[in-house]
Amino acid sequence: MNVGGFPLMEWVVKYEKTAKHNLGSSNVKGMQMDISWLSPFDMGKTSNKGEEEALEAVLSLYPAGLDAVTATGTSEANQLTIMALGQRGENTLVETPVYEPLCKLPVLMGSRVVHVPRAFENGWQFEEEALKEAAPACKLFVLTNSHNPSGIFLKEQQKKLLLDLSKDHKFKIVVDEIFRMLSPDIPSLAGEENVVVTSSLSKSLGLGGARCGWVVGEKRDIEKILAVKRICSAATNPLGERILARVLSQYPTNLDAINGVLAKRMAMVESLVKKSDRIVWTKPDHGCISFLKIQLPKSTLEFATELFKKDGVLVIPGEFFQCPGHIRVGVGVCDPKEGLNIISERLGTY
C-alpha cells in the first residue's frame, strides 16, 4: 500500500545537517552521556516485554495498577499500539493539524481515518461539535498531548469530554505524550478508562539515540500490544533500556536546567510575534515547539524553502502537518536568536 512517504522526515534529513540555524528540530539538544557506570551484561539476552528495571522505572511515573511494554522509541510504540487496538474497516479518529505518521499508521492497518480539527481560532483545542459528531462511529482515537505541532495541552473540559465520549461509545484513546515529559507537572492521561499512552525521552532529554520508548495502559491492552510486538520486533533494546532506567532514576530533576533554557528561548519567539504584524500564535503552555500563523503572499512551504536556501534557517512548514499558512519553530537544539532575527527581516520584505 502506498501511503505517500513522510515529507517532514524527508525535509529534516535533507536540510538538518547543513542548517546554520536549526529551528526545525522538535527535541532538546542530545544528551552527552558517560556510560562508565554500566556493568557488563549479555547483549545476546533480550526480553519481549522489556527489561525489568526499565519497566519499573517507567511505571513509577504513572498511577499504580497499570502495565507497560517497551518499544524502539515512541515511533514503534505508536505503531504497535495502533496495530493492536485499531480495527480494519472501522473509523479511527485523528487530530488535525497532525504529526503525519499518526494518520498514516491507521491507513496501513486498513482503518478509515476521520480527522477531527484542532482549530487555531480555538487555541488548538478540539472543535467539540465535530468531536461529538464523529465519536459514535469510531473504534480508536489518536492524538498528541501536548499537541504536535502547537505545543498546546488539552484543557480539562476537553479531556472530560473526550473521556466521556470514549465511555459512551466504547472506543480506545491513544495519546502520544512524548512532549509531556518536558512538563512533569501536567498529569498524564494514563490511568483513565480506555486510555493508552505512549512516550519516550527523545524530545525531553535528547535520548533519541537510545531508541527506547514505552506504552502504558491497562493490563488487557498491554497484553494485546505485546502480542503484536512479538510478531513485529520480538526483542527489546537491552542497552537502551539500561540507559532509560538510569536516566529515569534522576527524573524530573534532570529537567530543571533544560526547562530554564527553553523558557528563555521561547521568550525570544514571543518577542518576534509581538513585534511582527504578520505573525500570530497561541503561546505554548511549555516545551520546545511553537506553531506560528504567518500572513504571506506565498505558501509557507515556499517561504520555508527560501529561508533555508538563502539564509540557512531551518523551520518546518505547516503543509507537513496538513496546516498550510503556519511554520513550526523549535528552540531545543540551538539558541534561536539569530535565526528568529532573520525570519523577522525576511517577513519585513513583504
Short mmCIF file of C-alpha atoms in Angstrom, two decimals:
data_model
loop_
_atom_site.label_atom_id
_atom_site.label_comp_id
_atom_site.label_asym_id
_atom_site.label_seq_id
_atom_site.Cartn_x
_atom_site.Cartn_y
_atom_site.Cartn_z
CA MET A 1 0.00 0.00 0.00
CA ASN A 2 1.36 3.42 -0.98
CA VAL A 3 0.81 5.97 1.80
CA GLY A 4 2.88 8.70 0.16
CA GLY A 5 6.02 8.77 2.29
CA PHE A 6 6.84 11.08 5.19
CA PRO A 7 7.62 14.58 3.81
CA LEU A 8 8.51 16.09 7.20
CA MET A 9 11.21 13.49 7.83
CA GLU A 10 12.48 13.81 4.27
CA TRP A 11 12.72 17.59 4.77
CA VAL A 12 14.67 17.24 8.02
CA VAL A 13 17.04 14.62 6.58
CA LYS A 14 17.68 16.83 3.56
CA TYR A 15 18.41 20.07 5.41
CA GLU A 16 19.23 19.47 9.07
CA LYS A 17 22.95 18.68 8.79
CA THR A 18 23.76 21.83 6.81
CA ALA A 19 21.42 24.25 8.61
CA LYS A 20 23.15 27.29 10.12
CA HIS A 21 20.19 27.90 12.43
CA ASN A 22 18.25 24.74 13.24
CA LEU A 23 14.77 25.79 14.33
CA GLY A 24 13.29 22.69 12.73
CA SER A 25 14.14 20.01 15.26
CA SER A 26 11.49 19.22 17.88
CA ASN A 27 13.83 17.80 20.53
CA VAL A 28 16.27 19.29 23.00
CA LYS A 29 19.98 19.02 22.34
CA GLY A 30 21.25 15.45 22.51
CA MET A 31 22.50 14.31 25.90
CA GLN A 32 26.22 13.69 26.19
CA MET A 33 26.42 10.55 28.32
CA ASP A 34 29.33 8.85 30.03
CA ILE A 35 28.29 5.20 30.39
CA SER A 36 31.24 4.09 32.51
CA TRP A 37 28.66 3.28 35.23
CA LEU A 38 27.32 0.46 33.05
CA SER A 39 28.21 -3.02 34.30
CA PRO A 40 28.97 -5.77 31.75
CA PHE A 41 25.89 -7.65 30.57
CA ASP A 42 24.93 -10.22 27.94
CA MET A 43 23.91 -8.33 24.77
CA GLY A 44 22.53 -11.56 23.37
CA LYS A 45 19.93 -11.84 26.11
CA THR A 46 16.76 -9.85 25.49
CA SER A 47 13.19 -9.68 26.73
CA ASN A 48 9.92 -9.50 24.81
CA LYS A 49 8.17 -7.11 27.16
CA GLY A 50 11.12 -5.06 28.39
CA GLU A 51 13.99 -5.14 30.85
CA GLU A 52 12.61 -5.35 34.37
CA GLU A 53 14.47 -2.28 35.65
CA ALA A 54 13.25 -0.22 32.70
CA LEU A 55 9.63 -1.28 33.17
CA GLU A 56 9.79 -0.47 36.88
CA ALA A 57 11.26 2.96 36.14
CA VAL A 58 8.58 3.71 33.55
CA LEU A 59 5.69 2.58 35.75
CA SER A 60 6.97 4.72 38.63
CA LEU A 61 5.90 7.76 36.57
CA TYR A 62 2.24 6.73 36.41
CA PRO A 63 -0.67 5.81 38.69
CA ALA A 64 -0.49 2.40 40.36
CA GLY A 65 -2.15 -0.63 38.81
CA LEU A 66 -1.08 -0.05 35.21
CA ASP A 67 1.10 -2.19 32.97
CA ALA A 68 3.80 -1.32 30.42
CA VAL A 69 5.75 -2.62 27.46
CA THR A 70 8.85 -1.05 25.93
CA ALA A 71 9.39 -0.25 22.27
CA THR A 72 12.03 1.12 19.90
CA GLY A 73 11.16 4.75 20.58
CA THR A 74 7.74 6.37 20.60
CA SER A 75 7.51 5.71 16.86
CA GLU A 76 7.33 1.96 17.37
CA ALA A 77 5.20 2.40 20.48
CA ASN A 78 2.60 4.19 18.36
CA GLN A 79 2.85 1.63 15.59
CA LEU A 80 2.37 -1.35 17.89
CA THR A 81 -0.49 0.30 19.77
CA ILE A 82 -2.43 1.32 16.67
CA MET A 83 -1.91 -2.14 15.17
CA ALA A 84 -3.13 -3.83 18.34
CA LEU A 85 -6.13 -1.62 19.14
CA GLY A 86 -7.29 -0.42 15.72
CA GLN A 87 -9.79 -2.36 13.64
CA ARG A 88 -9.69 -2.95 9.91
CA GLY A 89 -12.58 -1.28 8.09
CA GLU A 90 -13.56 0.82 11.12
CA ASN A 91 -13.12 4.54 11.73
CA THR A 92 -10.05 5.87 13.53
CA LEU A 93 -10.32 9.49 14.63
CA VAL A 94 -7.10 11.50 14.32
CA GLU A 95 -6.47 15.11 15.28
CA THR A 96 -5.51 17.71 12.70
CA PRO A 97 -3.07 19.51 12.44
CA VAL A 98 -1.36 16.17 12.79
CA TYR A 99 2.09 14.62 13.10
CA GLU A 100 1.80 12.68 9.87
CA PRO A 101 2.65 9.11 10.95
CA LEU A 102 -0.32 9.18 13.33
CA CYS A 103 -2.76 9.44 10.43
CA LYS A 104 -0.88 7.07 8.12
CA LEU A 105 -0.42 4.17 10.53
CA PRO A 106 -4.19 3.51 10.75
CA VAL A 107 -4.39 3.53 6.94
CA LEU A 108 -1.70 0.85 6.81
CA MET A 109 -3.90 -1.17 9.16
CA GLY A 110 -6.90 -0.83 6.86
CA SER A 111 -8.79 1.66 9.03
CA ARG A 112 -10.66 4.68 7.71
CA VAL A 113 -9.15 7.90 9.07
CA VAL A 114 -11.53 10.67 10.10
CA HIS A 115 -9.84 13.95 11.01
CA VAL A 116 -11.10 15.98 13.96
CA PRO A 117 -9.94 19.63 13.82
CA ARG A 118 -7.95 21.39 16.49
CA ALA A 119 -8.50 24.95 15.35
CA PHE A 120 -6.16 27.92 15.74
CA GLU A 121 -9.19 30.09 16.48
CA ASN A 122 -10.00 27.75 19.37
CA GLY A 123 -6.50 27.84 20.84
CA TRP A 124 -5.68 24.49 19.19
CA GLN A 125 -8.38 22.76 21.22
CA PHE A 126 -10.80 20.38 19.51
CA GLU A 127 -13.94 21.62 17.83
CA GLU A 128 -16.31 19.96 20.25
CA GLU A 129 -19.28 19.57 17.91
CA ALA A 130 -17.09 17.82 15.33
CA LEU A 131 -15.79 15.55 18.08
CA LYS A 132 -19.30 14.67 19.26
CA GLU A 133 -20.44 14.02 15.70
CA ALA A 134 -17.54 11.71 14.81
CA ALA A 135 -17.25 9.77 18.09
CA PRO A 136 -20.22 7.35 17.76
CA ALA A 137 -18.78 5.69 14.65
CA CYS A 138 -15.17 5.26 15.77
CA LYS A 139 -13.20 2.46 17.42
CA LEU A 140 -9.97 4.35 18.11
CA PHE A 141 -8.93 7.97 18.71
CA VAL A 142 -5.30 9.03 18.19
CA LEU A 143 -3.93 12.34 19.47
CA THR A 144 -0.90 14.06 20.98
CA ASN A 145 -0.73 15.83 24.35
CA SER A 146 0.93 18.25 24.29
CA HIS A 147 -0.10 18.79 20.70
CA ASN A 148 2.47 18.44 17.95
CA PRO A 149 2.91 20.93 16.24
CA SER A 150 1.43 23.63 18.52
CA GLY A 151 2.80 22.64 21.94
CA ILE A 152 -0.66 23.15 23.50
CA PHE A 153 -2.13 20.83 26.15
CA LEU A 154 -5.78 19.80 26.21
CA LYS A 155 -7.87 21.80 28.66
CA GLU A 156 -9.62 19.92 31.45
CA GLN A 157 -13.03 20.43 29.84
CA GLN A 158 -11.78 18.82 26.63
CA LYS A 159 -10.22 15.90 28.48
CA LYS A 160 -13.50 15.25 30.26
CA LEU A 161 -15.49 15.40 27.04
CA LEU A 162 -13.13 13.02 25.28
CA LEU A 163 -13.13 10.54 28.17
CA ASP A 164 -16.93 10.69 28.48
CA LEU A 165 -17.35 10.06 24.76
CA SER A 166 -14.99 7.08 24.90
CA LYS A 167 -17.06 5.52 27.69
CA ASP A 168 -20.37 6.22 25.96
CA HIS A 169 -19.25 4.88 22.57
CA LYS A 170 -16.70 2.31 23.73
CA PHE A 171 -13.61 3.39 21.82
CA LYS A 172 -9.96 3.40 22.87
CA ILE A 173 -7.84 6.54 23.08
CA VAL A 174 -4.15 6.50 22.16
CA VAL A 175 -2.30 9.55 23.50
CA ASP A 176 1.25 10.26 22.34
CA GLU A 177 2.69 12.08 25.37
CA ILE A 178 6.28 12.39 24.21
CA PHE A 179 6.27 16.18 24.69
CA ARG A 180 4.53 15.96 28.08
CA MET A 181 7.77 14.58 29.52
CA LEU A 182 9.09 18.16 29.45
CA SER A 183 6.18 19.16 31.70
CA PRO A 184 6.09 16.70 34.62
CA ASP A 185 3.59 18.89 36.49
CA ILE A 186 0.98 18.21 33.79
CA PRO A 187 -0.83 14.97 34.70
CA SER A 188 -0.68 12.10 32.25
CA LEU A 189 -3.91 10.69 30.86
CA ALA A 190 -2.63 7.22 31.77
CA GLY A 191 -4.91 5.52 34.25
CA GLU A 192 -8.09 6.92 32.74
CA GLU A 193 -10.54 4.34 31.43
CA ASN A 194 -9.96 3.31 27.78
CA VAL A 195 -6.68 5.29 27.57
CA VAL A 196 -3.28 4.03 26.43
CA VAL A 197 -0.31 6.42 26.40
CA THR A 198 2.98 6.27 24.52
CA SER A 199 6.16 8.18 25.25
CA SER A 200 9.96 8.28 25.46
CA LEU A 201 12.76 10.65 26.47
CA SER A 202 13.79 11.51 22.90
CA LYS A 203 12.31 15.02 22.93
CA SER A 204 12.71 15.98 26.58
CA LEU A 205 16.22 14.76 27.38
CA GLY A 206 17.79 14.29 23.97
CA LEU A 207 17.92 10.49 24.22
CA GLY A 208 16.73 9.68 20.71
CA GLY A 209 19.80 7.54 20.08
CA ALA A 210 18.86 5.19 22.92
CA ARG A 211 15.78 4.20 20.87
CA CYS A 212 13.74 3.33 23.92
CA GLY A 213 10.08 4.23 24.24
CA TRP A 214 7.14 2.71 26.06
CA VAL A 215 3.41 2.11 26.17
CA VAL A 216 1.43 2.32 29.42
CA GLY A 217 -2.16 1.24 29.94
CA GLU A 218 -4.48 -1.33 31.42
CA LYS A 219 -3.12 -4.87 31.52
CA ARG A 220 -5.54 -6.25 28.92
CA ASP A 221 -4.49 -3.58 26.41
CA ILE A 222 -0.78 -4.07 27.09
CA GLU A 223 -1.18 -7.82 26.51
CA LYS A 224 -2.63 -7.11 23.05
CA ILE A 225 0.21 -4.72 22.26
CA LEU A 226 2.82 -7.19 23.49
CA ALA A 227 1.35 -9.86 21.21
CA VAL A 228 1.86 -7.55 18.23
CA LYS A 229 5.37 -6.65 19.40
CA ARG A 230 6.34 -10.33 19.48
CA ILE A 231 5.42 -10.54 15.80
CA CYS A 232 6.94 -7.24 14.66
CA SER A 233 10.16 -6.82 16.62
CA ALA A 234 10.15 -9.57 19.27
CA ALA A 235 13.06 -8.29 21.36
CA THR A 236 13.89 -5.24 23.43
CA ASN A 237 16.96 -3.00 23.32
CA PRO A 238 18.88 -4.03 26.47
CA LEU A 239 21.47 -1.25 26.23
CA GLY A 240 18.92 1.48 25.60
CA GLU A 241 16.69 0.22 28.39
CA ARG A 242 19.53 0.28 30.91
CA ILE A 243 20.19 3.87 29.90
CA LEU A 244 16.46 4.62 30.19
CA ALA A 245 16.29 3.21 33.72
CA ARG A 246 19.35 5.21 34.75
CA VAL A 247 18.03 8.50 33.39
CA LEU A 248 14.53 7.99 34.80
CA SER A 249 16.04 7.45 38.25
CA GLN A 250 17.03 11.15 38.10
CA TYR A 251 13.79 12.40 36.52
CA PRO A 252 12.41 15.09 36.72
CA THR A 253 15.28 16.92 38.48
CA ASN A 254 17.39 16.43 35.35
CA LEU A 255 14.89 18.68 33.52
CA ASP A 256 15.49 21.78 35.64
CA ALA A 257 18.35 23.26 33.63
CA ILE A 258 16.76 22.27 30.31
CA ASN A 259 13.44 23.93 31.10
CA GLY A 260 15.19 27.08 32.27
CA VAL A 261 16.91 27.39 28.89
CA LEU A 262 13.72 26.59 26.96
CA ALA A 263 11.75 29.28 28.80
CA LYS A 264 14.31 31.94 27.84
CA ARG A 265 14.35 30.79 24.23
CA MET A 266 10.56 30.66 23.93
CA ALA A 267 10.50 34.24 25.24
CA MET A 268 12.56 35.15 22.15
CA VAL A 269 9.86 33.62 19.94
CA GLU A 270 7.22 35.59 21.84
CA SER A 271 9.20 38.78 21.20
CA LEU A 272 9.24 38.01 17.47
CA VAL A 273 5.47 37.51 17.46
CA LYS A 274 4.83 40.76 19.34
CA LYS A 275 6.89 42.92 17.00
CA SER A 276 5.64 41.41 13.74
CA ASP A 277 2.32 42.35 12.16
CA ARG A 278 2.47 39.17 10.06
CA ILE A 279 2.62 36.58 12.86
CA VAL A 280 0.06 35.41 15.39
CA TRP A 281 0.17 32.38 17.67
CA THR A 282 -1.27 30.62 20.64
CA LYS A 283 1.60 30.69 23.11
CA PRO A 284 2.64 27.14 24.03
CA ASP A 285 1.97 26.01 27.57
CA HIS A 286 5.52 24.71 27.85
CA GLY A 287 8.17 22.83 25.93
CA CYS A 288 10.35 23.42 22.89
CA ILE A 289 7.98 23.86 19.91
CA SER A 290 5.55 26.53 18.74
CA PHE A 291 3.32 26.89 15.69
CA LEU A 292 3.26 30.35 14.14
CA LYS A 293 0.49 31.51 11.82
CA ILE A 294 2.05 33.73 9.16
CA GLN A 295 0.42 36.08 6.66
CA LEU A 296 2.37 35.80 3.40
CA PRO A 297 1.85 36.39 -0.33
CA LYS A 298 3.20 32.87 -0.90
CA SER A 299 2.85 29.43 0.68
CA THR A 300 4.66 28.67 3.92
CA LEU A 301 6.36 25.78 2.10
CA GLU A 302 7.84 28.28 -0.37
CA PHE A 303 8.77 30.63 2.48
CA ALA A 304 10.49 27.87 4.46
CA THR A 305 12.37 26.69 1.37
CA GLU A 306 13.65 30.19 0.61
CA LEU A 307 14.51 30.75 4.27
CA PHE A 308 16.80 27.75 4.24
CA LYS A 309 18.35 28.22 0.82
CA LYS A 310 19.07 31.94 1.26
CA ASP A 311 19.76 32.14 4.99
CA GLY A 312 20.36 28.62 6.31
CA VAL A 313 17.39 28.84 8.70
CA LEU A 314 15.53 25.56 9.08
CA VAL A 315 11.85 25.62 10.11
CA ILE A 316 9.05 23.15 9.39
CA PRO A 317 6.28 24.36 7.05
CA GLY A 318 2.72 23.74 8.18
CA GLU A 319 1.98 21.86 4.97
CA PHE A 320 3.69 18.86 6.60
CA PHE A 321 1.03 18.90 9.35
CA GLN A 322 -1.89 19.40 6.93
CA CYS A 323 -2.00 23.03 8.06
CA PRO A 324 -0.58 25.46 5.47
CA GLY A 325 -0.10 29.06 6.48
CA HIS A 326 1.94 28.13 9.56
CA ILE A 327 5.51 27.19 10.45
CA ARG A 328 6.67 25.09 13.39
CA VAL A 329 9.62 26.60 15.23
CA GLY A 330 11.73 24.54 17.62
CA VAL A 331 14.06 26.07 20.20
CA GLY A 332 15.53 22.93 21.74
CA VAL A 333 18.80 22.35 19.90
CA CYS A 334 20.29 25.83 19.50
CA ASP A 335 19.99 29.46 20.57
CA PRO A 336 17.25 30.74 18.22
CA LYS A 337 18.02 34.47 18.47
CA GLU A 338 19.86 34.92 15.17
CA GLY A 339 17.53 32.63 13.24
CA LEU A 340 14.47 34.47 14.58
CA ASN A 341 16.03 37.81 13.61
CA ILE A 342 16.47 36.51 10.07
CA ILE A 343 12.83 35.41 9.96
CA SER A 344 11.80 38.89 11.11
CA GLU A 345 13.94 40.52 8.43
CA ARG A 346 12.54 38.26 5.71
CA LEU A 347 8.96 38.99 6.74
CA GLY A 348 9.77 42.69 6.63
CA THR A 349 10.49 42.45 2.90
CA TYR A 350 6.88 41.55 2.04
#
